[in-house]
């Protein structure tokens, strides 16, 4: 009953159940439970009424009702559960006893009234409750919200919070609901719908249910909620900004209106080497120097924002920071970005650009760089020199099209049939991705290779490479290669060039012909071992092992060598192995068969002549010595017959004896000359070098020819005024030389003429000359005048053995001197002998 005490009512119901235990313990148990539930429903009526009254009072007063509303929800949940259980129990027990049925009807009526009151509270227009009965059931919506909140009536649309709530509010609700359902975390939030209406949201979880209630607020509550939402936003933004500043590696700070630090981030504390940010603020450790802070303060007087690069010392190193400081009404905030690395990179970049510009200026290749607007930004000296443009025009940053037009107008590039189309195609490089290459043939005969290289950030780098000389060299090189190839192919000399890998690089047809190789063998890239295998069969003694060692061996084996080899067919080849650069080896082969045969014949003939000459010398020497003995006897006996002591001779006998004596003397002279020449030829003649008295030697030689001169009335004129008194030589041989010269002159001098013998001192020796007025010597005789055993009459009185001038030449040359003849028709003959006056003259013939 409504007026009963809930506790007593519960006890009464319990007692009633105990009295009926005689019908069975199980029946009494159900009755006790039903009585307890009825008592709960009876208790819920007054509580709900009191709660509703309290809620109305608190709402009227503008106070928060979240606690009351939560209690209402809890009571409502308990009442609903008790009502359902009570109804079930009452229906089961209805048939058991009529008295109990009456009581149960009364209890059910009470519970129904309580449920209607709870539903009336829950279905208020200004709230909506979402109830999840279990994890596997869909949620139930209870109550409604004003249409101005923007919340839809449908359950699916309502639970899609992102459709009718602001994005930040929707995200907060979804996060809170997930935490409530999974971890039981209660929450109280103020959210904002897309229509601009603020709502309070409360979330709670009981043992069997999860409840989320959306409550529409009054105008005052809305203003407070909007302010609360704005504060939440500001707090969230503040936390976000502070978190960002804490995460930055750049020092950041906040100052109050007096310029004192009130907050710094971790990077600031690390920069000033403070223990933490609080210590840096407490100790007022400044990041920037006093001069920098004064500059910031001075800037703030006229402008709230300070932006400038300042330097400070961090960890002992001076660094550059880009400082931004903003001054507001209640203080200032600053941020410093370390730009030391950027400044270093910028400096390095500028130095690199200058270095590249200096490098490009030293290149012989012309380079010009145009920017994205097709303006000239850089050119090197080679570019200016190539086109002959003035520096002022180039430094005025002309565009590419203007530069091409000027080159065309000055006749420095060739005229094109369609100039506009040609120029547009050329300038298409600014819209291209890959490099483009062009060839320009200039009117002055130059050939230019033009490369347009697009830059990643726009613009084009133009490279003008003058290839005139290169193409000329290539043309001449190709011509030379063809000429050399034709020359090698037509050489009779075999040529083969092998690479360091032992493979044939080059050969001519003569090489294959000389070694009997086929065209398939003597071709490039054939290994030397293959050629050796075929060539070894052709040679009597193969030189190819040495060739292979020279081609594929080490440096000590790669040396120049020459030699000769003979093939089986009788061909004789002379070869040369010549190392070339890059490890290559050239071999040449010459067919010298004919030369070898001639050489062999000449050697055989020379050996025969040498043997013949040796036999002649042996014969002459032997005969000379053999003739000297009988001649000496003849001369001796002739002199004995001429003596009076031998007995009287008739006139005729005396004449015969004189003729025998004179002939024997001439023969003895010839024999002596032959012996002397044989001694000279044998190289065994020795000179007795001593002081030679010129006057005495001339007198002795004149006495030997006095009889012959007197016989033909020839006078001897001696001129020794300019002669030295003495000089070094073999006096006997010099007297013999003068005697032969006088005898030769007496043989050709006319009757009653004069022979002139002169001697004079020279700077480096002594000169003797003998002149006669004879017929002279014709030019063809001068070539053979000193040959042995070639007598020439040529107007002479007697024909001799032809040894006189040969003896003279041999003896003069033994002294280190020389003999010459001056003659002419009707001018006579002069024989001149020159002797060097040297004490160390050689003593024997060589």
CSV table of N, CA and C in Angstrom, one decimal, residues 507-609:
chain,number,residue,atom,x,y,z
A,507,UNK,N,96.9,-9.0,-89.8
A,507,UNK,CA,97.9,-9.7,-90.6
A,507,UNK,C,97.7,-9.3,-92.1
A,508,UNK,N,98.7,-9.5,-92.9
A,508,UNK,CA,98.5,-9.2,-94.4
A,508,UNK,C,98.6,-10.5,-95.1
A,509,UNK,N,98.2,-10.5,-96.4
A,509,UNK,CA,98.3,-11.7,-97.2
A,509,UNK,C,99.7,-12.3,-97.3
A,510,UNK,N,100.7,-11.5,-97.3
A,510,UNK,CA,102.1,-12.0,-97.4
A,510,UNK,C,102.4,-12.9,-96.3
A,511,UNK,N,101.9,-12.6,-95.1
A,511,UNK,CA,102.2,-13.5,-93.9
A,511,UNK,C,101.6,-14.9,-94.1
A,512,UNK,N,100.4,-15.0,-94.6
A,512,UNK,CA,99.8,-16.3,-94.8
A,512,UNK,C,100.5,-17.0,-96.0
A,513,UNK,N,100.9,-16.2,-97.0
A,513,UNK,CA,101.6,-16.9,-98.1
A,513,UNK,C,103.0,-17.4,-97.7
A,514,UNK,N,103.7,-16.7,-97.0
A,514,UNK,CA,105.1,-17.1,-96.6
A,514,UNK,C,105.1,-18.4,-95.8
A,515,UNK,N,104.1,-18.5,-94.9
A,515,UNK,CA,104.0,-19.6,-94.0
A,515,UNK,C,103.0,-20.7,-94.5
A,516,UNK,N,102.4,-20.5,-95.7
A,516,UNK,CA,101.5,-21.5,-96.2
A,516,UNK,C,100.3,-21.7,-95.4
A,517,UNK,N,99.7,-20.6,-94.9
A,517,UNK,CA,98.5,-20.6,-94.1
A,517,UNK,C,97.3,-20.3,-94.9
A,518,UNK,N,96.2,-20.9,-94.6
A,518,UNK,CA,94.9,-20.6,-95.4
A,518,UNK,C,94.3,-19.4,-94.9
A,519,UNK,N,93.3,-18.9,-95.6
A,519,UNK,CA,92.6,-17.6,-95.3
A,519,UNK,C,91.8,-17.8,-94.0
A,520,UNK,N,91.3,-19.0,-93.7
A,520,UNK,CA,90.5,-19.2,-92.5
A,520,UNK,C,91.4,-19.3,-91.2
A,521,UNK,N,92.7,-19.6,-91.4
A,521,UNK,CA,93.6,-19.6,-90.3
A,521,UNK,C,94.1,-18.2,-90.0
A,522,UNK,N,94.6,-17.5,-91.0
A,522,UNK,CA,95.2,-16.2,-90.8
A,522,UNK,C,94.1,-15.1,-90.8
A,523,UNK,N,93.2,-15.2,-89.8
A,523,UNK,CA,92.2,-14.2,-89.6
A,523,UNK,C,92.1,-13.7,-88.2
A,524,UNK,N,91.5,-12.6,-87.9
A,524,UNK,CA,91.6,-12.0,-86.5
A,524,UNK,C,91.0,-13.0,-85.5
A,525,UNK,N,91.5,-12.9,-84.3
A,525,UNK,CA,91.1,-13.7,-83.1
A,525,UNK,C,91.5,-15.1,-83.1
A,526,UNK,N,92.3,-15.5,-84.1
A,526,UNK,CA,92.9,-16.9,-84.1
A,526,UNK,C,94.0,-16.9,-83.1
A,527,UNK,N,94.1,-17.9,-82.2
A,527,UNK,CA,95.1,-18.0,-81.2
A,527,UNK,C,96.5,-18.4,-81.8
A,528,UNK,N,97.5,-17.9,-81.2
A,528,UNK,CA,98.9,-18.1,-81.8
A,528,UNK,C,99.2,-19.6,-81.7
A,529,UNK,N,98.6,-20.4,-80.8
A,529,UNK,CA,98.9,-21.8,-80.7
A,529,UNK,C,98.4,-22.5,-82.0
A,530,UNK,N,97.3,-22.1,-82.6
A,530,UNK,CA,96.8,-22.7,-83.8
A,530,UNK,C,97.8,-22.4,-85.0
A,531,UNK,N,98.2,-21.2,-85.0
A,531,UNK,CA,99.2,-20.8,-86.1
A,531,UNK,C,100.5,-21.5,-85.9
A,532,UNK,N,100.9,-21.7,-84.7
A,532,UNK,CA,102.2,-22.4,-84.4
A,532,UNK,C,102.1,-23.8,-84.9
A,533,UNK,N,101.0,-24.4,-84.6
A,533,UNK,CA,100.8,-25.9,-84.9
A,533,UNK,C,101.0,-26.1,-86.4
A,534,UNK,N,100.5,-25.1,-87.2
A,534,UNK,CA,100.6,-25.3,-88.7
A,534,UNK,C,101.9,-24.8,-89.2
A,535,UNK,N,102.5,-23.8,-88.5
A,535,UNK,CA,103.8,-23.3,-89.0
A,535,UNK,C,105.0,-24.1,-88.6
A,536,UNK,N,104.9,-24.9,-87.5
A,536,UNK,CA,106.0,-25.8,-87.2
A,536,UNK,C,106.3,-26.8,-88.3
A,537,UNK,N,105.3,-27.2,-89.0
A,537,UNK,CA,105.5,-28.2,-90.1
A,537,UNK,C,106.3,-27.6,-91.3
A,538,UNK,N,106.2,-26.3,-91.4
A,538,UNK,CA,106.8,-25.7,-92.6
A,538,UNK,C,108.3,-25.4,-92.4
A,539,UNK,N,108.8,-25.3,-91.2
A,539,UNK,CA,110.2,-24.8,-90.9
A,539,UNK,C,111.1,-26.0,-90.6
A,540,UNK,N,112.4,-25.9,-91.0
A,540,UNK,CA,113.4,-26.9,-90.7
A,540,UNK,C,113.6,-26.9,-89.2
A,541,UNK,N,113.9,-25.8,-88.7
A,541,UNK,CA,114.0,-25.6,-87.2
A,541,UNK,C,113.1,-24.5,-86.9
A,542,UNK,N,111.9,-24.8,-86.3
A,542,UNK,CA,110.8,-23.8,-86.1
A,542,UNK,C,111.2,-22.8,-85.0
A,543,UNK,N,111.0,-21.5,-85.3
A,543,UNK,CA,111.3,-20.5,-84.3
A,543,UNK,C,110.0,-20.1,-83.6
A,544,UNK,N,108.9,-20.8,-83.8
A,544,UNK,CA,107.6,-20.4,-83.2
A,544,UNK,C,107.6,-20.6,-81.7
A,545,UNK,N,108.3,-21.5,-81.1
A,545,UNK,CA,108.3,-21.5,-79.6
A,545,UNK,C,108.8,-20.2,-79.0
A,546,UNK,N,109.8,-19.6,-79.6
A,546,UNK,CA,110.2,-18.3,-79.1
A,546,UNK,C,109.2,-17.2,-79.4
A,547,UNK,N,108.5,-17.3,-80.6
A,547,UNK,CA,107.5,-16.4,-80.9
A,547,UNK,C,106.4,-16.4,-79.9
A,548,UNK,N,105.9,-17.6,-79.5
A,548,UNK,CA,104.9,-17.8,-78.5
A,548,UNK,C,105.3,-17.2,-77.2
A,549,UNK,N,106.5,-17.5,-76.8
A,549,UNK,CA,107.0,-16.9,-75.5
A,549,UNK,C,107.0,-15.4,-75.5
A,550,UNK,N,107.4,-14.8,-76.7
A,550,UNK,CA,107.5,-13.4,-76.8
A,550,UNK,C,106.1,-12.8,-76.8
A,551,UNK,N,105.1,-13.5,-77.3
A,551,UNK,CA,103.7,-13.0,-77.4
A,551,UNK,C,103.0,-13.1,-76.0
A,552,UNK,N,103.1,-14.3,-75.4
A,552,UNK,CA,102.3,-14.5,-74.2
A,552,UNK,C,103.1,-14.6,-72.9
A,553,UNK,N,104.4,-14.3,-73.0
A,553,UNK,CA,105.2,-14.4,-71.8
A,553,UNK,C,105.2,-13.1,-71.0
A,554,UNK,N,106.1,-13.1,-70.0
A,554,UNK,CA,106.2,-12.0,-69.1
A,554,UNK,C,107.1,-10.9,-69.7
A,555,UNK,N,107.3,-9.8,-69.0
A,555,UNK,CA,108.0,-8.7,-69.5
A,555,UNK,C,109.4,-9.0,-69.9
A,556,UNK,N,110.1,-9.9,-69.1
A,556,UNK,CA,111.5,-10.2,-69.4
A,556,UNK,C,111.6,-11.0,-70.7
A,557,UNK,N,110.5,-11.7,-71.1
A,557,UNK,CA,110.5,-12.5,-72.3
A,557,UNK,C,110.1,-11.6,-73.5
A,558,UNK,N,109.4,-10.5,-73.2
A,558,UNK,CA,108.9,-9.7,-74.3
A,558,UNK,C,110.0,-8.6,-74.7
A,559,UNK,N,110.9,-9.1,-75.4
A,559,UNK,CA,112.0,-8.2,-75.9
A,559,UNK,C,112.2,-8.3,-77.4
A,560,UNK,N,112.8,-7.3,-77.9
A,560,UNK,CA,113.0,-7.3,-79.4
A,560,UNK,C,114.0,-8.3,-79.8
A,561,UNK,N,113.7,-9.0,-80.8
A,561,UNK,CA,114.6,-10.1,-81.3
A,561,UNK,C,114.6,-10.1,-82.8
A,562,UNK,N,115.7,-10.5,-83.4
A,562,UNK,CA,115.8,-10.7,-84.8
A,562,UNK,C,116.5,-12.1,-85.1
A,563,UNK,N,116.2,-12.6,-86.3
A,563,UNK,CA,116.8,-13.9,-86.6
A,563,UNK,C,116.4,-14.3,-88.0
A,564,UNK,N,116.8,-15.5,-88.3
A,564,UNK,CA,116.6,-16.0,-89.7
A,564,UNK,C,116.2,-17.5,-89.6
A,565,UNK,N,115.3,-17.9,-90.4
A,565,UNK,CA,114.9,-19.3,-90.4
A,565,UNK,C,114.7,-19.8,-91.8
A,566,UNK,N,114.9,-21.1,-92.0
A,566,UNK,CA,114.8,-21.7,-93.3
A,566,UNK,C,113.6,-22.7,-93.3
A,567,UNK,N,112.8,-22.6,-94.4
A,567,UNK,CA,111.6,-23.5,-94.5
A,567,UNK,C,112.0,-24.7,-95.3
A,568,UNK,N,111.1,-25.7,-95.2
A,568,UNK,CA,111.3,-27.0,-95.9
A,568,UNK,C,111.4,-26.8,-97.4
A,569,UNK,N,110.8,-25.8,-98.0
A,569,UNK,CA,110.9,-25.6,-99.4
A,569,UNK,C,112.1,-24.8,-99.9
A,570,UNK,N,113.0,-24.6,-99.0
A,570,UNK,CA,114.2,-23.9,-99.3
A,570,UNK,C,114.1,-22.4,-99.1
A,571,UNK,N,112.9,-21.8,-98.8
A,571,UNK,CA,112.8,-20.4,-98.6
A,571,UNK,C,113.5,-20.0,-97.3
A,572,UNK,N,114.2,-18.9,-97.4
A,572,UNK,CA,114.8,-18.4,-96.2
A,572,UNK,C,114.1,-17.1,-95.8
A,573,UNK,N,113.6,-17.1,-94.5
A,573,UNK,CA,112.9,-15.9,-94.0
A,573,UNK,C,113.7,-15.2,-92.9
A,574,UNK,N,113.8,-13.9,-93.0
A,574,UNK,CA,114.4,-13.1,-91.9
A,574,UNK,C,113.2,-12.5,-91.2
A,575,UNK,N,113.3,-12.7,-89.8
A,575,UNK,CA,112.1,-12.2,-89.0
A,575,UNK,C,112.6,-11.2,-88.0
A,576,UNK,N,111.6,-10.5,-87.5
A,576,UNK,CA,111.9,-9.5,-86.4
A,576,UNK,C,110.7,-9.5,-85.5
A,577,UNK,N,110.9,-9.6,-84.2
A,577,UNK,CA,109.8,-9.6,-83.2
A,577,UNK,C,110.0,-8.3,-82.4
A,578,UNK,N,108.9,-7.4,-82.5
A,578,UNK,CA,109.0,-6.1,-81.9
A,578,UNK,C,107.8,-5.9,-81.0
A,579,UNK,N,108.1,-5.7,-79.7
A,579,UNK,CA,107.0,-5.4,-78.7
A,579,UNK,C,106.4,-4.0,-79.0
A,580,UNK,N,105.0,-4.0,-78.9
A,580,UNK,CA,104.3,-2.8,-79.1
A,580,UNK,C,103.6,-2.3,-77.8
A,581,UNK,N,103.1,-1.1,-77.8
A,581,UNK,CA,102.4,-0.7,-76.6
A,581,UNK,C,101.2,-1.5,-76.3
A,582,UNK,N,100.6,-1.5,-75.1
A,582,UNK,CA,99.4,-2.2,-74.7
A,582,UNK,C,99.6,-3.7,-74.7
A,583,UNK,N,100.8,-4.2,-74.6
A,583,UNK,CA,101.1,-5.6,-74.5
A,583,UNK,C,101.0,-6.3,-75.9
A,584,UNK,N,101.0,-5.6,-77.0
A,584,UNK,CA,100.9,-6.2,-78.3
A,584,UNK,C,102.3,-6.5,-78.8
A,585,UNK,N,102.4,-7.4,-79.8
A,585,UNK,CA,103.6,-7.8,-80.4
A,585,UNK,C,103.5,-7.9,-81.9
A,586,UNK,N,104.4,-7.3,-82.6
A,586,UNK,CA,104.4,-7.3,-84.1
A,586,UNK,C,105.6,-8.2,-84.6
A,587,UNK,N,105.3,-9.0,-85.5
A,587,UNK,CA,106.3,-9.9,-86.2
A,587,UNK,C,106.3,-9.6,-87.7
A,588,UNK,N,107.5,-9.5,-88.2
A,588,UNK,CA,107.7,-9.2,-89.6
A,588,UNK,C,108.5,-10.3,-90.2
A,589,UNK,N,108.2,-10.8,-91.5
A,589,UNK,CA,108.9,-11.8,-92.1
A,589,UNK,C,109.3,-11.3,-93.5
A,590,UNK,N,110.6,-11.5,-93.9
A,590,UNK,CA,111.0,-11.1,-95.2
A,590,UNK,C,111.7,-12.3,-95.9
A,591,UNK,N,111.3,-12.5,-97.2
A,591,UNK,CA,111.9,-13.5,-98.0
A,591,UNK,C,113.2,-13.1,-98.5
A,592,UNK,N,114.3,-13.6,-97.9
A,592,UNK,CA,115.7,-13.2,-98.2
A,592,UNK,C,116.4,-14.4,-98.9
A,593,UNK,N,115.7,-15.2,-99.6
A,593,UNK,CA,116.3,-16.4,-100.2
A,593,UNK,C,117.3,-16.0,-101.2
A,594,UNK,N,117.0,-15.1,-102.1
A,594,UNK,CA,117.9,-14.6,-103.1
A,594,UNK,C,119.1,-13.9,-102.5
A,595,UNK,N,118.9,-13.1,-101.5
A,595,UNK,CA,120.0,-12.4,-100.9
A,595,UNK,C,121.0,-13.4,-100.2
A,596,UNK,N,120.3,-14.4,-99.6
A,596,UNK,CA,121.2,-15.4,-98.9
A,596,UNK,C,122.0,-16.2,-99.9
A,597,UNK,N,121.4,-16.6,-101.0
A,597,UNK,CA,122.1,-17.3,-102.0
A,597,UNK,C,123.3,-16.5,-102.6
A,598,UNK,N,123.0,-15.2,-102.9
A,598,UNK,CA,124.1,-14.3,-103.3
A,598,UNK,C,125.1,-14.1,-102.3
A,599,UNK,N,124.7,-14.0,-101.1
A,599,UNK,CA,125.7,-13.8,-100.0
A,599,UNK,C,126.5,-15.1,-99.8
A,600,UNK,N,125.9,-16.2,-100.0
A,600,UNK,CA,126.7,-17.4,-99.9
A,600,UNK,C,127.7,-17.5,-101.0
A,601,UNK,N,127.2,-17.1,-102.2
A,601,UNK,CA,128.2,-17.1,-103.4
A,601,UNK,C,129.3,-16.1,-103.2
A,602,UNK,N,129.0,-14.9,-102.7
A,602,UNK,CA,130.0,-13.9,-102.4
A,602,UNK,C,131.0,-14.4,-101.3
A,603,UNK,N,130.4,-15.0,-100.3
A,603,UNK,CA,131.3,-15.5,-99.3
A,603,UNK,C,132.3,-16.6,-99.8
A,604,UNK,N,131.7,-17.5,-100.7
A,604,UNK,CA,132.6,-18.5,-101.3
A,604,UNK,C,133.6,-17.9,-102.2
A,605,UNK,N,133.2,-16.8,-103.0
A,605,UNK,CA,134.2,-16.2,-103.8
A,605,UNK,C,135.2,-15.4,-103.0
A,606,UNK,N,134.7,-14.8,-102.0
A,606,UNK,CA,135.7,-14.0,-101.1
A,606,UNK,C,136.7,-14.9,-100.5
A,607,UNK,N,136.2,-16.1,-100.0
A,607,UNK,CA,137.1,-17.0,-99.4
A,607,UNK,C,138.1,-17.5,-100.5
A,608,UNK,N,137.6,-17.7,-101.7
A,608,UNK,CA,138.6,-18.1,-102.8
A,608,UNK,C,139.6,-17.0,-103.1
A,609,UNK,N,139.1,-15.8,-103.2
A,609,UNK,CA,140.0,-14.7,-103.4
A,609,UNK,C,141.0,-14.5,-102.3
